mmCIF file with all atom_site columns, C-alpha atoms in Angstrom:
data_model
loop_
_atom_site.group_PDB
_atom_site.id
_atom_site.type_symbol
_atom_site.label_atom_id
_atom_site.label_alt_id
_atom_site.label_comp_id
_atom_site.label_asym_id
_atom_site.label_entity_id
_atom_site.label_seq_id
_atom_site.pdbx_PDB_ins_code
_atom_site.Cartn_x
_atom_site.Cartn_y
_atom_site.Cartn_z
_atom_site.occupancy
_atom_site.B_iso_or_equiv
_atom_site.pdbx_formal_charge
_atom_site.auth_seq_id
_atom_site.auth_comp_id
_atom_site.auth_asym_id
_atom_site.auth_atom_id
_atom_site.pdbx_PDB_model_num
ATOM 1   C CA . MET A 1 1   ? 0.000   0.000  0.000  1.00 92.00 ? 1   MET A CA 1
ATOM 2   C CA . ALA A 1 2   ? 2.816   2.411  0.885  1.00 95.00 ? 2   ALA A CA 1
ATOM 3   C CA . ALA A 1 3   ? 4.740   1.666  -2.324 1.00 96.00 ? 3   ALA A CA 1
ATOM 4   C CA . ARG A 1 4   ? 1.573   2.214  -4.344 1.00 94.00 ? 4   ARG A CA 1
ATOM 5   C CA . ARG A 1 5   ? 1.037   5.573  -2.613 1.00 94.00 ? 5   ARG A CA 1
ATOM 6   C CA . LEU A 1 6   ? 4.564   6.693  -3.487 1.00 97.00 ? 6   LEU A CA 1
ATOM 7   C CA . THR A 1 7   ? 4.228   5.478  -7.079 1.00 96.00 ? 7   THR A CA 1
ATOM 8   C CA . GLU A 1 8   ? 0.944   7.372  -7.439 1.00 94.00 ? 8   GLU A CA 1
ATOM 9   C CA . ALA A 1 9   ? 2.823   10.473 -6.234 1.00 94.00 ? 9   ALA A CA 1
ATOM 10  C CA . GLY A 1 10  ? 5.185   10.066 -9.200 1.00 96.00 ? 10  GLY A CA 1
ATOM 11  C CA . MET A 1 11  ? 8.080   8.313  -7.483 1.00 97.00 ? 11  MET A CA 1
ATOM 12  C CA . THR A 1 12  ? 9.999   5.298  -8.737 1.00 97.00 ? 12  THR A CA 1
ATOM 13  C CA . ILE A 1 13  ? 10.527  2.487  -6.247 1.00 98.00 ? 13  ILE A CA 1
ATOM 14  C CA . LEU A 1 14  ? 14.183  1.399  -6.276 1.00 96.00 ? 14  LEU A CA 1
ATOM 15  C CA . GLU A 1 15  ? 14.166  -1.122 -3.429 1.00 96.00 ? 15  GLU A CA 1
ATOM 16  C CA . ARG A 1 16  ? 11.936  -2.515 -0.729 1.00 97.00 ? 16  ARG A CA 1
ATOM 17  C CA . ASN A 1 17  ? 13.083  -3.867 2.640  1.00 96.00 ? 17  ASN A CA 1
ATOM 18  C CA . TRP A 1 18  ? 16.766  -3.108 2.011  1.00 96.00 ? 18  TRP A CA 1
ATOM 19  C CA . ARG A 1 19  ? 18.888  -4.501 4.834  1.00 94.00 ? 19  ARG A CA 1
ATOM 20  C CA . ALA A 1 20  ? 22.224  -3.138 6.006  1.00 90.00 ? 20  ALA A CA 1
ATOM 21  C CA . GLY A 1 21  ? 23.376  -6.039 8.130  1.00 84.00 ? 21  GLY A CA 1
ATOM 22  C CA . ARG A 1 22  ? 22.734  -5.415 11.803 1.00 83.00 ? 22  ARG A CA 1
ATOM 23  C CA . THR A 1 23  ? 22.396  -1.674 11.255 1.00 80.00 ? 23  THR A CA 1
ATOM 24  C CA . GLY A 1 24  ? 18.775  -2.032 10.228 1.00 92.00 ? 24  GLY A CA 1
ATOM 25  C CA . GLU A 1 25  ? 16.414  -1.917 7.314  1.00 95.00 ? 25  GLU A CA 1
ATOM 26  C CA . ILE A 1 26  ? 15.040  0.728  4.978  1.00 96.00 ? 26  ILE A CA 1
ATOM 27  C CA . ASP A 1 27  ? 11.394  -0.014 4.216  1.00 96.00 ? 27  ASP A CA 1
ATOM 28  C CA . ILE A 1 28  ? 11.364  1.691  0.808  1.00 97.00 ? 28  ILE A CA 1
ATOM 29  C CA . VAL A 1 29  ? 14.047  3.411  -1.250 1.00 97.00 ? 29  VAL A CA 1
ATOM 30  C CA . ALA A 1 30  ? 12.549  5.550  -3.986 1.00 97.00 ? 30  ALA A CA 1
ATOM 31  C CA . GLN A 1 31  ? 13.482  8.246  -6.448 1.00 96.00 ? 31  GLN A CA 1
ATOM 32  C CA . ASP A 1 32  ? 11.505  11.473 -6.633 1.00 97.00 ? 32  ASP A CA 1
ATOM 33  C CA . GLY A 1 33  ? 12.884  13.373 -9.621 1.00 95.00 ? 33  GLY A CA 1
ATOM 34  C CA . ASP A 1 34  ? 16.552  13.909 -8.777 1.00 95.00 ? 34  ASP A CA 1
ATOM 35  C CA . THR A 1 35  ? 16.053  13.213 -5.052 1.00 97.00 ? 35  THR A CA 1
ATOM 36  C CA . LEU A 1 36  ? 16.674  9.902  -3.309 1.00 96.00 ? 36  LEU A CA 1
ATOM 37  C CA . VAL A 1 37  ? 13.874  9.141  -0.847 1.00 97.00 ? 37  VAL A CA 1
ATOM 38  C CA . ILE A 1 38  ? 14.353  6.928  2.190  1.00 96.00 ? 38  ILE A CA 1
ATOM 39  C CA . CYS A 1 39  ? 10.853  6.029  3.308  1.00 96.00 ? 39  CYS A CA 1
ATOM 40  C CA . GLU A 1 40  ? 9.831   4.623  6.669  1.00 95.00 ? 40  GLU A CA 1
ATOM 41  C CA . VAL A 1 41  ? 6.467   2.867  6.768  1.00 95.00 ? 41  VAL A CA 1
ATOM 42  C CA . LYS A 1 42  ? 4.481   2.632  9.990  1.00 91.00 ? 42  LYS A CA 1
ATOM 43  C CA . THR A 1 43  ? 1.140   0.889  10.410 1.00 86.00 ? 43  THR A CA 1
ATOM 44  C CA . ARG A 1 44  ? -1.169  1.325  13.374 1.00 85.00 ? 44  ARG A CA 1
ATOM 45  C CA . ARG A 1 45  ? -4.675  0.219  14.223 1.00 82.00 ? 45  ARG A CA 1
ATOM 46  C CA . ALA A 1 46  ? -7.229  2.996  14.542 1.00 79.00 ? 46  ALA A CA 1
ATOM 47  C CA . GLY A 1 47  ? -7.484  4.190  18.111 1.00 72.00 ? 47  GLY A CA 1
ATOM 48  C CA . SER A 1 48  ? -4.033  2.943  19.075 1.00 65.00 ? 48  SER A CA 1
ATOM 49  C CA . PHE A 1 49  ? -1.972  4.976  21.503 1.00 66.00 ? 49  PHE A CA 1
ATOM 50  C CA . GLU A 1 50  ? 0.418   6.495  18.940 1.00 71.00 ? 50  GLU A CA 1
ATOM 51  C CA . HIS A 1 51  ? -0.422  7.829  15.498 1.00 73.00 ? 51  HIS A CA 1
ATOM 52  C CA . PRO A 1 52  ? 1.987   6.417  12.884 1.00 74.00 ? 52  PRO A CA 1
ATOM 53  C CA . MET A 1 53  ? 3.097   9.928  11.937 1.00 75.00 ? 53  MET A CA 1
ATOM 54  C CA . ALA A 1 54  ? 4.553   10.322 15.447 1.00 78.00 ? 54  ALA A CA 1
ATOM 55  C CA . ALA A 1 55  ? 6.917   7.405  14.863 1.00 76.00 ? 55  ALA A CA 1
ATOM 56  C CA . ILE A 1 56  ? 9.957   9.407  13.757 1.00 81.00 ? 56  ILE A CA 1
ATOM 57  C CA . THR A 1 57  ? 11.753  10.196 16.990 1.00 85.00 ? 57  THR A CA 1
ATOM 58  C CA . PRO A 1 58  ? 15.163  11.905 16.949 1.00 88.00 ? 58  PRO A CA 1
ATOM 59  C CA . ALA A 1 59  ? 16.825  8.498  17.479 1.00 90.00 ? 59  ALA A CA 1
ATOM 60  C CA . LYS A 1 60  ? 14.839  6.931  14.635 1.00 89.00 ? 60  LYS A CA 1
ATOM 61  C CA . ALA A 1 61  ? 15.699  9.872  12.354 1.00 90.00 ? 61  ALA A CA 1
ATOM 62  C CA . GLU A 1 62  ? 19.395  9.436  13.108 1.00 93.00 ? 62  GLU A CA 1
ATOM 63  C CA . ARG A 1 63  ? 19.189  5.696  12.395 1.00 92.00 ? 63  ARG A CA 1
ATOM 64  C CA . LEU A 1 64  ? 17.491  6.426  9.056  1.00 93.00 ? 64  LEU A CA 1
ATOM 65  C CA . ARG A 1 65  ? 20.236  8.932  8.178  1.00 93.00 ? 65  ARG A CA 1
ATOM 66  C CA . ARG A 1 66  ? 22.901  6.314  8.912  1.00 93.00 ? 66  ARG A CA 1
ATOM 67  C CA . LEU A 1 67  ? 21.021  3.763  6.809  1.00 95.00 ? 67  LEU A CA 1
ATOM 68  C CA . ALA A 1 68  ? 20.779  6.278  3.952  1.00 94.00 ? 68  ALA A CA 1
ATOM 69  C CA . GLU A 1 69  ? 24.564  6.715  4.113  1.00 94.00 ? 69  GLU A CA 1
ATOM 70  C CA . ARG A 1 70  ? 25.027  2.941  3.992  1.00 94.00 ? 70  ARG A CA 1
ATOM 71  C CA . TRP A 1 71  ? 22.685  2.661  0.996  1.00 95.00 ? 71  TRP A CA 1
ATOM 72  C CA . LEU A 1 72  ? 24.629  5.398  -0.823 1.00 94.00 ? 72  LEU A CA 1
ATOM 73  C CA . GLN A 1 73  ? 27.933  3.653  -0.053 1.00 93.00 ? 73  GLN A CA 1
ATOM 74  C CA . ALA A 1 74  ? 26.550  0.466  -1.599 1.00 93.00 ? 74  ALA A CA 1
ATOM 75  C CA . HIS A 1 75  ? 24.909  2.146  -4.634 1.00 93.00 ? 75  HIS A CA 1
ATOM 76  C CA . GLY A 1 76  ? 26.938  5.256  -5.473 1.00 86.00 ? 76  GLY A CA 1
ATOM 77  C CA . SER A 1 77  ? 26.942  8.911  -4.553 1.00 84.00 ? 77  SER A CA 1
ATOM 78  C CA . ALA A 1 78  ? 23.989  11.074 -3.623 1.00 86.00 ? 78  ALA A CA 1
ATOM 79  C CA . PRO A 1 79  ? 21.900  12.342 -6.541 1.00 91.00 ? 79  PRO A CA 1
ATOM 80  C CA . PRO A 1 80  ? 21.861  16.073 -7.413 1.00 93.00 ? 80  PRO A CA 1
ATOM 81  C CA . GLY A 1 81  ? 18.662  16.575 -5.410 1.00 94.00 ? 81  GLY A CA 1
ATOM 82  C CA . GLY A 1 82  ? 20.160  15.002 -2.293 1.00 94.00 ? 82  GLY A CA 1
ATOM 83  C CA . VAL A 1 83  ? 18.432  12.637 0.109  1.00 95.00 ? 83  VAL A CA 1
ATOM 84  C CA . ARG A 1 84  ? 15.075  13.092 1.791  1.00 95.00 ? 84  ARG A CA 1
ATOM 85  C CA . ILE A 1 85  ? 13.464  11.018 4.545  1.00 95.00 ? 85  ILE A CA 1
ATOM 86  C CA . ASP A 1 86  ? 9.719   10.476 4.206  1.00 95.00 ? 86  ASP A CA 1
ATOM 87  C CA . LEU A 1 87  ? 7.141   8.608  6.230  1.00 94.00 ? 87  LEU A CA 1
ATOM 88  C CA . VAL A 1 88  ? 4.066   6.743  5.079  1.00 94.00 ? 88  VAL A CA 1
ATOM 89  C CA . GLY A 1 89  ? 1.662   6.153  7.941  1.00 90.00 ? 89  GLY A CA 1
ATOM 90  C CA . ILE A 1 90  ? -1.068  3.588  7.472  1.00 91.00 ? 90  ILE A CA 1
ATOM 91  C CA . ILE A 1 91  ? -4.128  3.496  9.726  1.00 89.00 ? 91  ILE A CA 1
ATOM 92  C CA . VAL A 1 92  ? -6.099  0.265  9.798  1.00 89.00 ? 92  VAL A CA 1
ATOM 93  C CA . PRO A 1 93  ? -9.663  0.923  11.017 1.00 86.00 ? 93  PRO A CA 1
ATOM 94  C CA . ASP A 1 94  ? -11.818 -1.642 12.749 1.00 85.00 ? 94  ASP A CA 1
ATOM 95  C CA . ARG A 1 95  ? -14.017 -1.591 9.644  1.00 88.00 ? 95  ARG A CA 1
ATOM 96  C CA . GLY A 1 96  ? -13.322 -0.433 6.127  1.00 87.00 ? 96  GLY A CA 1
ATOM 97  C CA . ALA A 1 97  ? -10.218 0.057  4.065  1.00 91.00 ? 97  ALA A CA 1
ATOM 98  C CA . PRO A 1 98  ? -6.866  1.174  5.491  1.00 91.00 ? 98  PRO A CA 1
ATOM 99  C CA . GLU A 1 99  ? -5.824  4.770  4.855  1.00 89.00 ? 99  GLU A CA 1
ATOM 100 C CA . ALA A 1 100 ? -2.305  5.919  3.970  1.00 90.00 ? 100 ALA A CA 1
ATOM 101 C CA . GLU A 1 101 ? -0.835  9.328  4.703  1.00 90.00 ? 101 GLU A CA 1
ATOM 102 C CA . HIS A 1 102 ? 2.467   10.472 3.163  1.00 93.00 ? 102 HIS A CA 1
ATOM 103 C CA . ALA A 1 103 ? 4.674   13.051 4.879  1.00 91.00 ? 103 ALA A CA 1
ATOM 104 C CA . ARG A 1 104 ? 7.726   14.376 3.032  1.00 94.00 ? 104 ARG A CA 1
ATOM 105 C CA . GLY A 1 105 ? 10.938  15.450 4.683  1.00 91.00 ? 105 GLY A CA 1
ATOM 106 C CA . VAL A 1 106 ? 10.146  14.296 8.195  1.00 88.00 ? 106 VAL A CA 1
ATOM 107 C CA . ALA A 1 107 ? 13.778  14.126 9.309  1.00 78.00 ? 107 ALA A CA 1
#
């Protein structure tokens, strides 16, 4: 669902669930024009304690930056537009279809 949302926004998905050893995982790596997008995906049930858009803490943002550096080391230099960290939050209601929200440049 998150990849579809990014594709509908005009992005190209480069990788999904990219792992950097024990450092962690990038949920989605995408390209938005000349910008590399590192996208975190968070899913929550409706009514849960924390909204998925609140998931990027300073520690999580730093981990995503380190993972972006590792991805660039493995795949080449940063594109002209640089690197951006986005978040796709998915809310799963008790009834009905899940809803996705995309926030750009969260960290």
